[in-house]
Amino acid sequence: MSWLGSWCALAILAVVLITASDGASVKLDFGSTLYTNGKRDFDRERLVNAHGDFQAPANARALMEYIVEELGVFFGRSNDGPLSQEIFPSNTGQVQSEGQKNIDKVDCDWCDPLRKRMISKERVVVDISSRLNLVQGSNAEINAGANFAADFFKYFFDKNRGYPKPRYAECFNEPMIKWKSFRTSNTETEESVVSRIGKICGRMCTAITTENPEVMAGGPGASSAKPHLSNFANFRKRMKTFLDNAQEAGCINFISEHLYGSGGAVQDANLDLIETYTYRTS
C-alpha cells in the first residue's frame, strides 16, 4: 500500500472512531451518593480510614483536623493489638490496671480532645506478625494469648468515656508472606505453618467474641494478591488452608485481604474467590 493509501485508511478509521464515539456519553457526579434499599452504601467513616495512631503532633495538627473534621476520615487501623502490649506475656495479671491507664490516655482533663474525635468505632486493631512467635510454641501459649486478647478488649476501652472498643480484631498483619519465619523446623512446609496460624486465629476469635460479642474477630491481614498463580496453588496453600483451620479450631468473623497493585481484574477475582469459598463452606 502506498503512503497515500495508508493515509486514507487512517483517515477513514479516525472518522469511524469519532463517529462511533458520538453515540456514547459519560456523566460524572462527584456529589452523588449510592443508596441501596433506602440505605446509604458508601459510608466514609466505615470504608475510608487512615492507618496510624491517635497522636496529633503540633506540626501536623492542622492537617489532622482537616482530615478528621472536614473530610470525615478517621484513624481506623493500628498495630497496637493485644499481643503487642508490654504486659504480655509475663505480666498479664495487670490487664485491668493497664487497661485503665490506656483509657486515661484518651479521656482525661488535660488530654487533647482531637484524639477522641479521631477515633472511629469501625476501626481495626491488629498485631504485627512477629508477635505470633509468642503464642505458637504450645497449646498453653495459645490459650494464654487467646485469654489475654479477650481481656484486652474487655478492659482497655470504655465507650462511656468516649473510647469505644474497635469493631474488628485482626489477629496478625500479613503473616503468610513471612511463613518461613514461623517454621518450627527447617523442613516444615508452608501448609503446616499456615494451618497453625489459622488454628491460633480461630481460637483467639472464640475467646474474644465470647467475652466481647460486639467485636468481630478475623484476619489474617493477607497479602496474597495473586491467588491464581500455579493453577490456584497460591490460594490453596494460603487463604484456603487458613480459613479451613480457623473455622475448625474456633471461628472467623471476617476476612482481611490487602489489595495491592496487581490490577483491578485480579483484585476483583481475588475477592470473588474468597467470597464464593466462604459462602460454600459456611
PDB file of C-alpha atoms in Angstrom:
ATOM      1  CA  MET A   1       0.000   0.000   0.000  1.00  0.00           C
ATOM      2  CA  SER A   2       1.340   3.461  -0.936  1.00  0.00           C
ATOM      3  CA  TRP A   3       1.786   6.233   1.584  1.00  0.00           C
ATOM      4  CA  LEU A   4      -1.308   7.895   0.162  1.00  0.00           C
ATOM      5  CA  GLY A   5      -3.333   4.715   0.614  1.00  0.00           C
ATOM      6  CA  SER A   6      -2.100   4.333   4.159  1.00  0.00           C
ATOM      7  CA  TRP A   7      -3.021   7.940   4.965  1.00  0.00           C
ATOM      8  CA  CYS A   8      -6.512   7.464   3.529  1.00  0.00           C
ATOM      9  CA  ALA A   9      -7.028   4.283   5.532  1.00  0.00           C
ATOM     10  CA  LEU A  10      -6.016   6.039   8.743  1.00  0.00           C
ATOM     11  CA  ALA A  11      -8.307   8.953   7.973  1.00  0.00           C
ATOM     12  CA  ILE A  12     -11.264   6.623   7.378  1.00  0.00           C
ATOM     13  CA  LEU A  13     -10.506   4.772  10.637  1.00  0.00           C
ATOM     14  CA  ALA A  14     -10.369   8.057  12.543  1.00  0.00           C
ATOM     15  CA  VAL A  15     -13.715   9.132  11.118  1.00  0.00           C
ATOM     16  CA  VAL A  16     -15.255   5.784  12.106  1.00  0.00           C
ATOM     17  CA  LEU A  17     -13.919   6.069  15.665  1.00  0.00           C
ATOM     18  CA  ILE A  18     -15.078   9.646  16.049  1.00  0.00           C
ATOM     19  CA  THR A  19     -18.499   8.786  14.643  1.00  0.00           C
ATOM     20  CA  ALA A  20     -18.818   5.809  16.980  1.00  0.00           C
ATOM     21  CA  SER A  21     -17.842   7.891  19.978  1.00  0.00           C
ATOM     22  CA  ASP A  22     -20.580  10.415  19.250  1.00  0.00           C
ATOM     23  CA  GLY A  23     -23.198   7.904  20.390  1.00  0.00           C
ATOM     24  CA  ALA A  24     -21.763   7.466  23.897  1.00  0.00           C
ATOM     25  CA  SER A  25     -21.685   9.867  26.792  1.00  0.00           C
ATOM     26  CA  VAL A  26     -20.380   9.564  30.311  1.00  0.00           C
ATOM     27  CA  LYS A  27     -21.529  11.756  33.179  1.00  0.00           C
ATOM     28  CA  LEU A  28     -19.624  12.060  36.425  1.00  0.00           C
ATOM     29  CA  ASP A  29     -21.326  13.416  39.514  1.00  0.00           C
ATOM     30  CA  PHE A  30     -18.884  13.559  42.397  1.00  0.00           C
ATOM     31  CA  GLY A  31     -21.597  14.827  44.695  1.00  0.00           C
ATOM     32  CA  SER A  32     -23.818  11.773  44.302  1.00  0.00           C
ATOM     33  CA  THR A  33     -24.275   9.129  46.977  1.00  0.00           C
ATOM     34  CA  LEU A  34     -25.096   5.490  46.392  1.00  0.00           C
ATOM     35  CA  TYR A  35     -28.211   4.182  48.125  1.00  0.00           C
ATOM     36  CA  THR A  36     -29.475   0.609  48.186  1.00  0.00           C
ATOM     37  CA  ASN A  37     -32.928  -0.109  49.586  1.00  0.00           C
ATOM     38  CA  GLY A  38     -33.005   3.360  51.065  1.00  0.00           C
ATOM     39  CA  LYS A  39     -29.708   2.897  52.893  1.00  0.00           C
ATOM     40  CA  ARG A  40     -26.561   4.749  52.006  1.00  0.00           C
ATOM     41  CA  ASP A  41     -23.994   2.179  50.931  1.00  0.00           C
ATOM     42  CA  PHE A  42     -20.884   4.323  50.892  1.00  0.00           C
ATOM     43  CA  ASP A  43     -20.074   5.339  54.432  1.00  0.00           C
ATOM     44  CA  ARG A  44     -16.790   7.218  54.529  1.00  0.00           C
ATOM     45  CA  GLU A  45     -16.268   6.593  58.236  1.00  0.00           C
ATOM     46  CA  ARG A  46     -16.666   2.856  57.675  1.00  0.00           C
ATOM     47  CA  LEU A  47     -14.910   2.464  54.332  1.00  0.00           C
ATOM     48  CA  VAL A  48     -12.196   5.143  54.299  1.00  0.00           C
ATOM     49  CA  ASN A  49      -9.812   5.066  57.242  1.00  0.00           C
ATOM     50  CA  ALA A  50      -6.282   6.251  57.804  1.00  0.00           C
ATOM     51  CA  HIS A  51      -3.685   3.816  59.100  1.00  0.00           C
ATOM     52  CA  GLY A  52      -1.968   5.214  62.180  1.00  0.00           C
ATOM     53  CA  ASP A  53      -2.395   6.108  65.820  1.00  0.00           C
ATOM     54  CA  PHE A  54      -4.195   8.846  67.709  1.00  0.00           C
ATOM     55  CA  GLN A  55      -1.254  11.209  68.108  1.00  0.00           C
ATOM     56  CA  ALA A  56      -1.547  14.775  66.834  1.00  0.00           C
ATOM     57  CA  PRO A  57       1.935  16.336  66.667  1.00  0.00           C
ATOM     58  CA  ALA A  58       1.980  20.117  66.589  1.00  0.00           C
ATOM     59  CA  ASN A  59       3.392  20.346  63.075  1.00  0.00           C
ATOM     60  CA  ALA A  60       0.598  18.159  61.691  1.00  0.00           C
ATOM     61  CA  ARG A  61      -2.337  19.306  63.772  1.00  0.00           C
ATOM     62  CA  ALA A  62      -3.925  21.476  61.082  1.00  0.00           C
ATOM     63  CA  LEU A  63      -3.749  18.608  58.603  1.00  0.00           C
ATOM     64  CA  MET A  64      -5.157  16.163  61.146  1.00  0.00           C
ATOM     65  CA  GLU A  65      -8.086  18.461  61.904  1.00  0.00           C
ATOM     66  CA  TYR A  66      -8.785  18.872  58.194  1.00  0.00           C
ATOM     67  CA  ILE A  67      -8.727  15.114  57.578  1.00  0.00           C
ATOM     68  CA  VAL A  68     -10.998  14.336  60.520  1.00  0.00           C
ATOM     69  CA  GLU A  69     -13.369  17.287  60.661  1.00  0.00           C
ATOM     70  CA  GLU A  70     -13.639  18.321  57.017  1.00  0.00           C
ATOM     71  CA  LEU A  71     -13.208  15.028  55.160  1.00  0.00           C
ATOM     72  CA  GLY A  72     -14.718  12.720  57.757  1.00  0.00           C
ATOM     73  CA  VAL A  73     -11.778  10.315  57.592  1.00  0.00           C
ATOM     74  CA  PHE A  74     -10.837   8.725  60.903  1.00  0.00           C
ATOM     75  CA  PHE A  75      -7.888   6.700  62.075  1.00  0.00           C
ATOM     76  CA  GLY A  76      -9.130   3.185  61.747  1.00  0.00           C
ATOM     77  CA  ARG A  77      -6.215   0.751  61.915  1.00  0.00           C
ATOM     78  CA  SER A  78      -3.208   0.482  64.179  1.00  0.00           C
ATOM     79  CA  ASN A  79      -0.565  -2.107  65.075  1.00  0.00           C
ATOM     80  CA  ASP A  80      -1.393  -1.964  68.763  1.00  0.00           C
ATOM     81  CA  GLY A  81      -3.256  -5.200  69.290  1.00  0.00           C
ATOM     82  CA  PRO A  82      -3.452  -7.298  72.453  1.00  0.00           C
ATOM     83  CA  LEU A  83      -0.252  -9.255  71.913  1.00  0.00           C
ATOM     84  CA  SER A  84       1.669  -6.006  71.373  1.00  0.00           C
ATOM     85  CA  GLN A  85       1.084  -4.827  74.951  1.00  0.00           C
ATOM     86  CA  GLU A  86       4.166  -4.693  77.178  1.00  0.00           C
ATOM     87  CA  ILE A  87       2.487  -6.758  79.887  1.00  0.00           C
ATOM     88  CA  PHE A  88       2.081  -9.752  77.573  1.00  0.00           C
ATOM     89  CA  PRO A  89       3.030 -12.486  78.189  1.00  0.00           C
ATOM     90  CA  SER A  90       4.812 -12.026  81.539  1.00  0.00           C
ATOM     91  CA  ASN A  91       2.514  -9.654  83.467  1.00  0.00           C
ATOM     92  CA  THR A  92      -0.980 -10.444  82.242  1.00  0.00           C
ATOM     93  CA  GLY A  93      -2.353 -10.103  85.778  1.00  0.00           C
ATOM     94  CA  GLN A  94      -2.042  -6.341  85.356  1.00  0.00           C
ATOM     95  CA  VAL A  95      -4.508  -6.230  82.478  1.00  0.00           C
ATOM     96  CA  GLN A  96      -7.184  -4.262  84.357  1.00  0.00           C
ATOM     97  CA  SER A  97      -4.824  -1.599  85.709  1.00  0.00           C
ATOM     98  CA  GLU A  98      -3.045  -1.267  82.363  1.00  0.00           C
ATOM     99  CA  GLY A  99      -6.378  -1.044  80.625  1.00  0.00           C
ATOM    100  CA  GLN A 100      -7.370   1.851  82.874  1.00  0.00           C
ATOM    101  CA  LYS A 101      -4.121   3.638  82.018  1.00  0.00           C
ATOM    102  CA  ASN A 102      -4.844   3.141  78.329  1.00  0.00           C
ATOM    103  CA  ILE A 103      -8.281   4.737  78.677  1.00  0.00           C
ATOM    104  CA  ASP A 104      -6.844   7.619  80.718  1.00  0.00           C
ATOM    105  CA  LYS A 105      -4.527   8.489  77.825  1.00  0.00           C
ATOM    106  CA  VAL A 106      -7.568   9.357  75.744  1.00  0.00           C
ATOM    107  CA  ASP A 107     -10.024  10.638  78.341  1.00  0.00           C
ATOM    108  CA  CYS A 108      -8.556  12.993  80.926  1.00  0.00           C
ATOM    109  CA  ASP A 109      -8.773  16.670  81.866  1.00  0.00           C
ATOM    110  CA  TRP A 110      -5.549  17.525  80.049  1.00  0.00           C
ATOM    111  CA  CYS A 111      -5.969  15.151  77.111  1.00  0.00           C
ATOM    112  CA  ASP A 112      -6.072  16.514  73.574  1.00  0.00           C
ATOM    113  CA  PRO A 113      -9.761  16.467  72.561  1.00  0.00           C
ATOM    114  CA  LEU A 114      -8.725  15.863  68.957  1.00  0.00           C
ATOM    115  CA  ARG A 115      -7.786  12.317  69.890  1.00  0.00           C
ATOM    116  CA  LYS A 116     -11.373  11.485  70.779  1.00  0.00           C
ATOM    117  CA  ARG A 117     -12.687  12.993  67.561  1.00  0.00           C
ATOM    118  CA  MET A 118     -10.235  10.895  65.571  1.00  0.00           C
ATOM    119  CA  ILE A 119     -11.458   7.589  66.981  1.00  0.00           C
ATOM    120  CA  SER A 120     -13.675   5.548  64.700  1.00  0.00           C
ATOM    121  CA  LYS A 121     -15.814   2.801  66.182  1.00  0.00           C
ATOM    122  CA  GLU A 122     -15.274   0.961  62.879  1.00  0.00           C
ATOM    123  CA  ARG A 123     -11.536   0.768  63.424  1.00  0.00           C
ATOM    124  CA  VAL A 124      -9.304  -2.303  63.231  1.00  0.00           C
ATOM    125  CA  VAL A 125      -6.759  -3.372  65.836  1.00  0.00           C
ATOM    126  CA  VAL A 126      -4.048  -5.755  64.679  1.00  0.00           C
ATOM    127  CA  ASP A 127      -0.804  -7.282  65.919  1.00  0.00           C
ATOM    128  CA  ILE A 128       2.339  -7.283  63.831  1.00  0.00           C
ATOM    129  CA  SER A 129       3.157 -10.742  62.558  1.00  0.00           C
ATOM    130  CA  SER A 130       6.266 -11.206  64.720  1.00  0.00           C
ATOM    131  CA  ARG A 131       4.033 -11.403  67.827  1.00  0.00           C
ATOM    132  CA  LEU A 132       2.924 -14.776  66.522  1.00  0.00           C
ATOM    133  CA  ASN A 133       6.116 -16.203  67.998  1.00  0.00           C
ATOM    134  CA  LEU A 134       4.746 -15.519  71.486  1.00  0.00           C
ATOM    135  CA  VAL A 135       1.793 -17.859  71.093  1.00  0.00           C
ATOM    136  CA  GLN A 136       2.750 -20.645  68.710  1.00  0.00           C
ATOM    137  CA  GLY A 137       5.043 -22.712  70.899  1.00  0.00           C
ATOM    138  CA  SER A 138       2.406 -24.783  72.695  1.00  0.00           C
ATOM    139  CA  ASN A 139      -1.288 -25.095  73.481  1.00  0.00           C
ATOM    140  CA  ALA A 140      -0.633 -23.311  76.765  1.00  0.00           C
ATOM    141  CA  GLU A 141       0.801 -20.325  74.896  1.00  0.00           C
ATOM    142  CA  ILE A 142      -2.150 -20.260  72.516  1.00  0.00           C
ATOM    143  CA  ASN A 143      -4.593 -20.340  75.427  1.00  0.00           C
ATOM    144  CA  ALA A 144      -2.695 -17.578  77.216  1.00  0.00           C
ATOM    145  CA  GLY A 145      -2.748 -15.397  74.107  1.00  0.00           C
ATOM    146  CA  ALA A 146      -6.425 -16.016  73.414  1.00  0.00           C
ATOM    147  CA  ASN A 147      -7.460 -15.319  77.010  1.00  0.00           C
ATOM    148  CA  PHE A 148      -5.371 -12.162  77.187  1.00  0.00           C
ATOM    149  CA  ALA A 149      -6.827 -10.937  73.891  1.00  0.00           C
ATOM    150  CA  ALA A 150     -10.317 -11.343  75.340  1.00  0.00           C
ATOM    151  CA  ASP A 151      -9.324  -9.379  78.460  1.00  0.00           C
ATOM    152  CA  PHE A 152      -7.640  -6.708  76.342  1.00  0.00           C
ATOM    153  CA  PHE A 153     -10.854  -5.837  74.535  1.00  0.00           C
ATOM    154  CA  LYS A 154     -12.765  -6.061  77.799  1.00  0.00           C
ATOM    155  CA  TYR A 155     -10.607  -3.692  79.875  1.00  0.00           C
ATOM    156  CA  PHE A 156      -8.671  -1.408  77.509  1.00  0.00           C
ATOM    157  CA  PHE A 157     -11.691   0.520  76.192  1.00  0.00           C
ATOM    158  CA  ASP A 158     -14.728   2.321  77.595  1.00  0.00           C
ATOM    159  CA  LYS A 159     -17.417   3.738  75.318  1.00  0.00           C
ATOM    160  CA  ASN A 160     -18.872   5.768  78.190  1.00  0.00           C
ATOM    161  CA  ARG A 161     -15.634   7.738  78.245  1.00  0.00           C
ATOM    162  CA  GLY A 162     -15.537   8.260  74.504  1.00  0.00           C
ATOM    163  CA  TYR A 163     -13.189   5.373  73.769  1.00  0.00           C
ATOM    164  CA  PRO A 164     -15.305   2.547  72.300  1.00  0.00           C
ATOM    165  CA  LYS A 165     -13.981  -0.899  71.532  1.00  0.00           C
ATOM    166  CA  PRO A 166     -12.701  -1.452  67.993  1.00  0.00           C
ATOM    167  CA  ARG A 167     -15.199  -3.138  65.715  1.00  0.00           C
ATOM    168  CA  TYR A 168     -12.610  -5.512  64.253  1.00  0.00           C
ATOM    169  CA  ALA A 169      -9.867  -7.585  65.867  1.00  0.00           C
ATOM    170  CA  GLU A 170      -7.414  -8.709  63.191  1.00  0.00           C
ATOM    171  CA  CYS A 171      -5.177 -11.462  64.512  1.00  0.00           C
ATOM    172  CA  PHE A 172      -1.927 -10.729  62.640  1.00  0.00           C
ATOM    173  CA  ASN A 173      -0.739  -8.449  59.868  1.00  0.00           C
ATOM    174  CA  GLU A 174       0.337 -10.320  56.724  1.00  0.00           C
ATOM    175  CA  PRO A 175       1.818 -13.408  58.399  1.00  0.00           C
ATOM    176  CA  MET A 176       1.558 -15.657  55.343  1.00  0.00           C
ATOM    177  CA  ILE A 177       4.199 -13.948  53.245  1.00  0.00           C
ATOM    178  CA  LYS A 178       6.579 -14.401  56.194  1.00  0.00           C
ATOM    179  CA  TRP A 179       5.660 -18.015  56.851  1.00  0.00           C
ATOM    180  CA  LYS A 180       9.304 -19.155  56.794  1.00  0.00           C
ATOM    181  CA  SER A 181       9.944 -17.013  59.879  1.00  0.00           C
ATOM    182  CA  PHE A 182       7.420 -19.075  61.830  1.00  0.00           C
ATOM    183  CA  ARG A 183       8.643 -22.576  60.987  1.00  0.00           C
ATOM    184  CA  THR A 184       9.350 -24.805  63.954  1.00  0.00           C
ATOM    185  CA  SER A 185      11.937 -26.679  61.867  1.00  0.00           C
ATOM    186  CA  ASN A 186      13.758 -26.152  58.595  1.00  0.00           C
ATOM    187  CA  THR A 187      11.669 -28.862  56.965  1.00  0.00           C
ATOM    188  CA  GLU A 188       8.233 -27.586  57.997  1.00  0.00           C
ATOM    189  CA  THR A 189       6.051 -26.857  54.977  1.00  0.00           C
ATOM    190  CA  GLU A 190       4.133 -23.717  54.152  1.00  0.00           C
ATOM    191  CA  GLU A 191       0.797 -25.523  54.550  1.00  0.00           C
ATOM    192  CA  SER A 192       1.791 -26.657  58.049  1.00  0.00           C
ATOM    193  CA  VAL A 193       2.735 -23.148  59.160  1.00  0.00           C
ATOM    194  CA  VAL A 194      -0.408 -21.584  57.695  1.00  0.00           C
ATOM    195  CA  SER A 195      -2.534 -24.297  59.321  1.00  0.00           C
ATOM    196  CA  ARG A 196      -1.094 -23.390  62.705  1.00  0.00           C
ATOM    197  CA  ILE A 197      -1.704 -19.679  62.115  1.00  0.00           C
ATOM    198  CA  GLY A 198      -5.305 -20.435  61.187  1.00  0.00           C
ATOM    199  CA  LYS A 199      -5.861 -22.507  64.325  1.00  0.00           C
ATOM    200  CA  ILE A 200      -4.397 -19.789  66.541  1.00  0.00           C
ATOM    201  CA  CYS A 201      -6.580 -17.117  64.949  1.00  0.00           C
ATOM    202  CA  GLY A 202      -9.641 -19.354  65.232  1.00  0.00           C
ATOM    203  CA  ARG A 203      -9.098 -19.917  68.937  1.00  0.00           C
ATOM    204  CA  MET A 204      -8.449 -16.223  69.516  1.00  0.00           C
ATOM    205  CA  CYS A 205     -11.688 -15.449  67.690  1.00  0.00           C
ATOM    206  CA  THR A 206     -13.685 -17.687  70.017  1.00  0.00           C
ATOM    207  CA  ALA A 207     -12.121 -16.205  73.150  1.00  0.00           C
ATOM    208  CA  ILE A 208     -12.515 -12.589  72.015  1.00  0.00           C
ATOM    209  CA  THR A 209     -16.102 -12.826  70.824  1.00  0.00           C
ATOM    210  CA  THR A 210     -17.281 -14.839  73.831  1.00  0.00           C
ATOM    211  CA  GLU A 211     -16.270 -12.018  76.179  1.00  0.00           C
ATOM    212  CA  ASN A 212     -16.846  -9.194  73.690  1.00  0.00           C
ATOM    213  CA  PRO A 213     -19.770 -10.055  71.398  1.00  0.00           C
ATOM    214  CA  GLU A 214     -19.752  -6.580  69.861  1.00  0.00           C
ATOM    215  CA  VAL A 215     -16.251  -7.185  68.480  1.00  0.00           C
ATOM    216  CA  MET A 216     -15.705  -9.133  65.261  1.00  0.00           C
ATOM    217  CA  ALA A 217     -12.539 -11.231  65.190  1.00  0.00           C
ATOM    218  CA  GLY A 218     -10.880 -12.331  61.976  1.00  0.00           C
ATOM    219  CA  GLY A 219      -7.841 -11.985  59.800  1.00  0.00           C
ATOM    220  CA  PRO A 220      -5.285 -12.724  58.659  1.00  0.00           C
ATOM    221  CA  GLY A 221      -4.336  -9.428  57.021  1.00  0.00           C
ATOM    222  CA  ALA A 222      -3.389 -11.415  53.932  1.00  0.00           C
ATOM    223  CA  SER A 223      -1.447 -10.008  51.003  1.00  0.00           C
ATOM    224  CA  SER A 224      -1.956 -12.892  48.575  1.00  0.00           C
ATOM    225  CA  ALA A 225      -2.857 -10.586  45.733  1.00  0.00           C
ATOM    226  CA  LYS A 226      -2.335 -13.252  43.039  1.00  0.00           C
ATOM    227  CA  PRO A 227      -4.156 -16.408  44.162  1.00  0.00           C
ATOM    228  CA  HIS A 228      -4.360 -17.725  40.605  1.00  0.00           C
ATOM    229  CA  LEU A 229      -0.639 -18.443  40.389  1.00  0.00           C
ATOM    230  CA  SER A 230       0.349 -22.070  39.734  1.00  0.00           C
ATOM    231  CA  ASN A 231      -3.224 -23.071  38.923  1.00  0.00           C
ATOM    232  CA  PHE A 232      -4.541 -21.553  42.175  1.00  0.00           C
ATOM    233  CA  ALA A 233      -1.972 -23.352  44.314  1.00  0.00           C
ATOM    234  CA  ASN A 234      -1.273 -19.995  45.952  1.00  0.00           C
ATOM    235  CA  PHE A 235      -4.886 -19.803  47.132  1.00  0.00           C
ATOM    236  CA  ARG A 236      -4.996 -23.421  48.304  1.00  0.00           C
ATOM    237  CA  LYS A 237      -1.762 -23.177  50.293  1.00  0.00           C
ATOM    238  CA  ARG A 238      -2.612 -19.899  51.960  1.00  0.00           C
ATOM    239  CA  MET A 239      -6.120 -18.490  52.208  1.00  0.00           C
ATOM    240  CA  LYS A 240      -7.993 -21.789  51.878  1.00  0.00           C
ATOM    241  CA  THR A 241      -5.735 -23.510  54.405  1.00  0.00           C
ATOM    242  CA  PHE A 242      -6.060 -20.597  56.817  1.00  0.00           C
ATOM    243  CA  LEU A 243      -9.849 -20.471  56.574  1.00  0.00           C
ATOM    244  CA  ASP A 244     -10.315 -24.218  56.941  1.00  0.00           C
ATOM    245  CA  ASN A 245      -8.200 -24.394  60.089  1.00  0.00           C
ATOM    246  CA  ALA A 246      -9.560 -21.209  61.671  1.00  0.00           C
ATOM    247  CA  GLN A 247     -13.136 -22.422  61.284  1.00  0.00           C
ATOM    248  CA  GLU A 248     -12.256 -25.876  62.567  1.00  0.00           C
ATOM    249  CA  ALA A 249     -10.449 -24.521  65.644  1.00  0.00           C
ATOM    250  CA  GLY A 250     -12.971 -21.854  66.536  1.00  0.00           C
ATOM    251  CA  CYS A 251     -14.411 -19.102  64.391  1.00  0.00           C
ATOM    252  CA  ILE A 252     -13.581 -16.430  61.856  1.00  0.00           C
ATOM    253  CA  ASN A 253     -15.943 -13.440  61.670  1.00  0.00           C
ATOM    254  CA  PHE A 254     -14.322 -11.616  58.786  1.00  0.00           C
ATOM    255  CA  ILE A 255     -11.502 -11.938  56.299  1.00  0.00           C
ATOM    256  CA  SER A 256      -8.988  -9.159  55.763  1.00  0.00           C
ATOM    257  CA  GLU A 257      -7.311  -9.056  52.388  1.00  0.00           C
ATOM    258  CA  HIS A 258      -4.844  -6.346  51.424  1.00  0.00           C
ATOM    259  CA  LEU A 259      -5.159  -5.334  47.800  1.00  0.00           C
ATOM    260  CA  TYR A 260      -2.004  -4.275  46.045  1.00  0.00           C
ATOM    261  CA  GLY A 261      -1.164  -3.114  42.547  1.00  0.00           C
ATOM    262  CA  SER A 262      -1.899  -6.343  40.707  1.00  0.00           C
ATOM    263  CA  GLY A 263      -4.642  -4.866  38.553  1.00  0.00           C
ATOM    264  CA  GLY A 264      -8.322  -4.307  39.149  1.00  0.00           C
ATOM    265  CA  ALA A 265      -9.460  -7.501  37.418  1.00  0.00           C
ATOM    266  CA  VAL A 266      -7.158  -9.667  39.548  1.00  0.00           C
ATOM    267  CA  GLN A 267      -8.263  -7.930  42.727  1.00  0.00           C
ATOM    268  CA  ASP A 268     -11.946  -8.364  41.897  1.00  0.00           C
ATOM    269  CA  ALA A 269     -11.397 -12.025  41.065  1.00  0.00           C
ATOM    270  CA  ASN A 270      -9.479 -12.491  44.304  1.00  0.00           C
ATOM    271  CA  LEU A 271     -12.343 -11.112  46.391  1.00  0.00           C
ATOM    272  CA  ASP A 272     -14.883 -13.122  44.401  1.00  0.00           C
ATOM    273  CA  LEU A 273     -12.876 -16.278  45.070  1.00  0.00           C
ATOM    274  CA  ILE A 274     -12.804 -15.655  48.822  1.00  0.00           C
ATOM    275  CA  GLU A 275     -16.484 -14.737  48.923  1.00  0.00           C
ATOM    276  CA  THR A 276     -17.513 -17.818  46.968  1.00  0.00           C
ATOM    277  CA  TYR A 277     -15.388 -20.205  49.030  1.00  0.00           C
ATOM    278  CA  THR A 278     -16.585 -18.861  52.374  1.00  0.00           C
ATOM    279  CA  TYR A 279     -20.194 -18.933  51.193  1.00  0.00           C
ATOM    280  CA  ARG A 280     -19.905 -22.595  50.250  1.00  0.00           C
ATOM    281  CA  THR A 281     -18.118 -23.598  53.457  1.00  0.00           C
ATOM    282  CA  SER A 282     -20.045 -21.532  55.998  1.00  0.00           C
TER     283      SER A 282
END
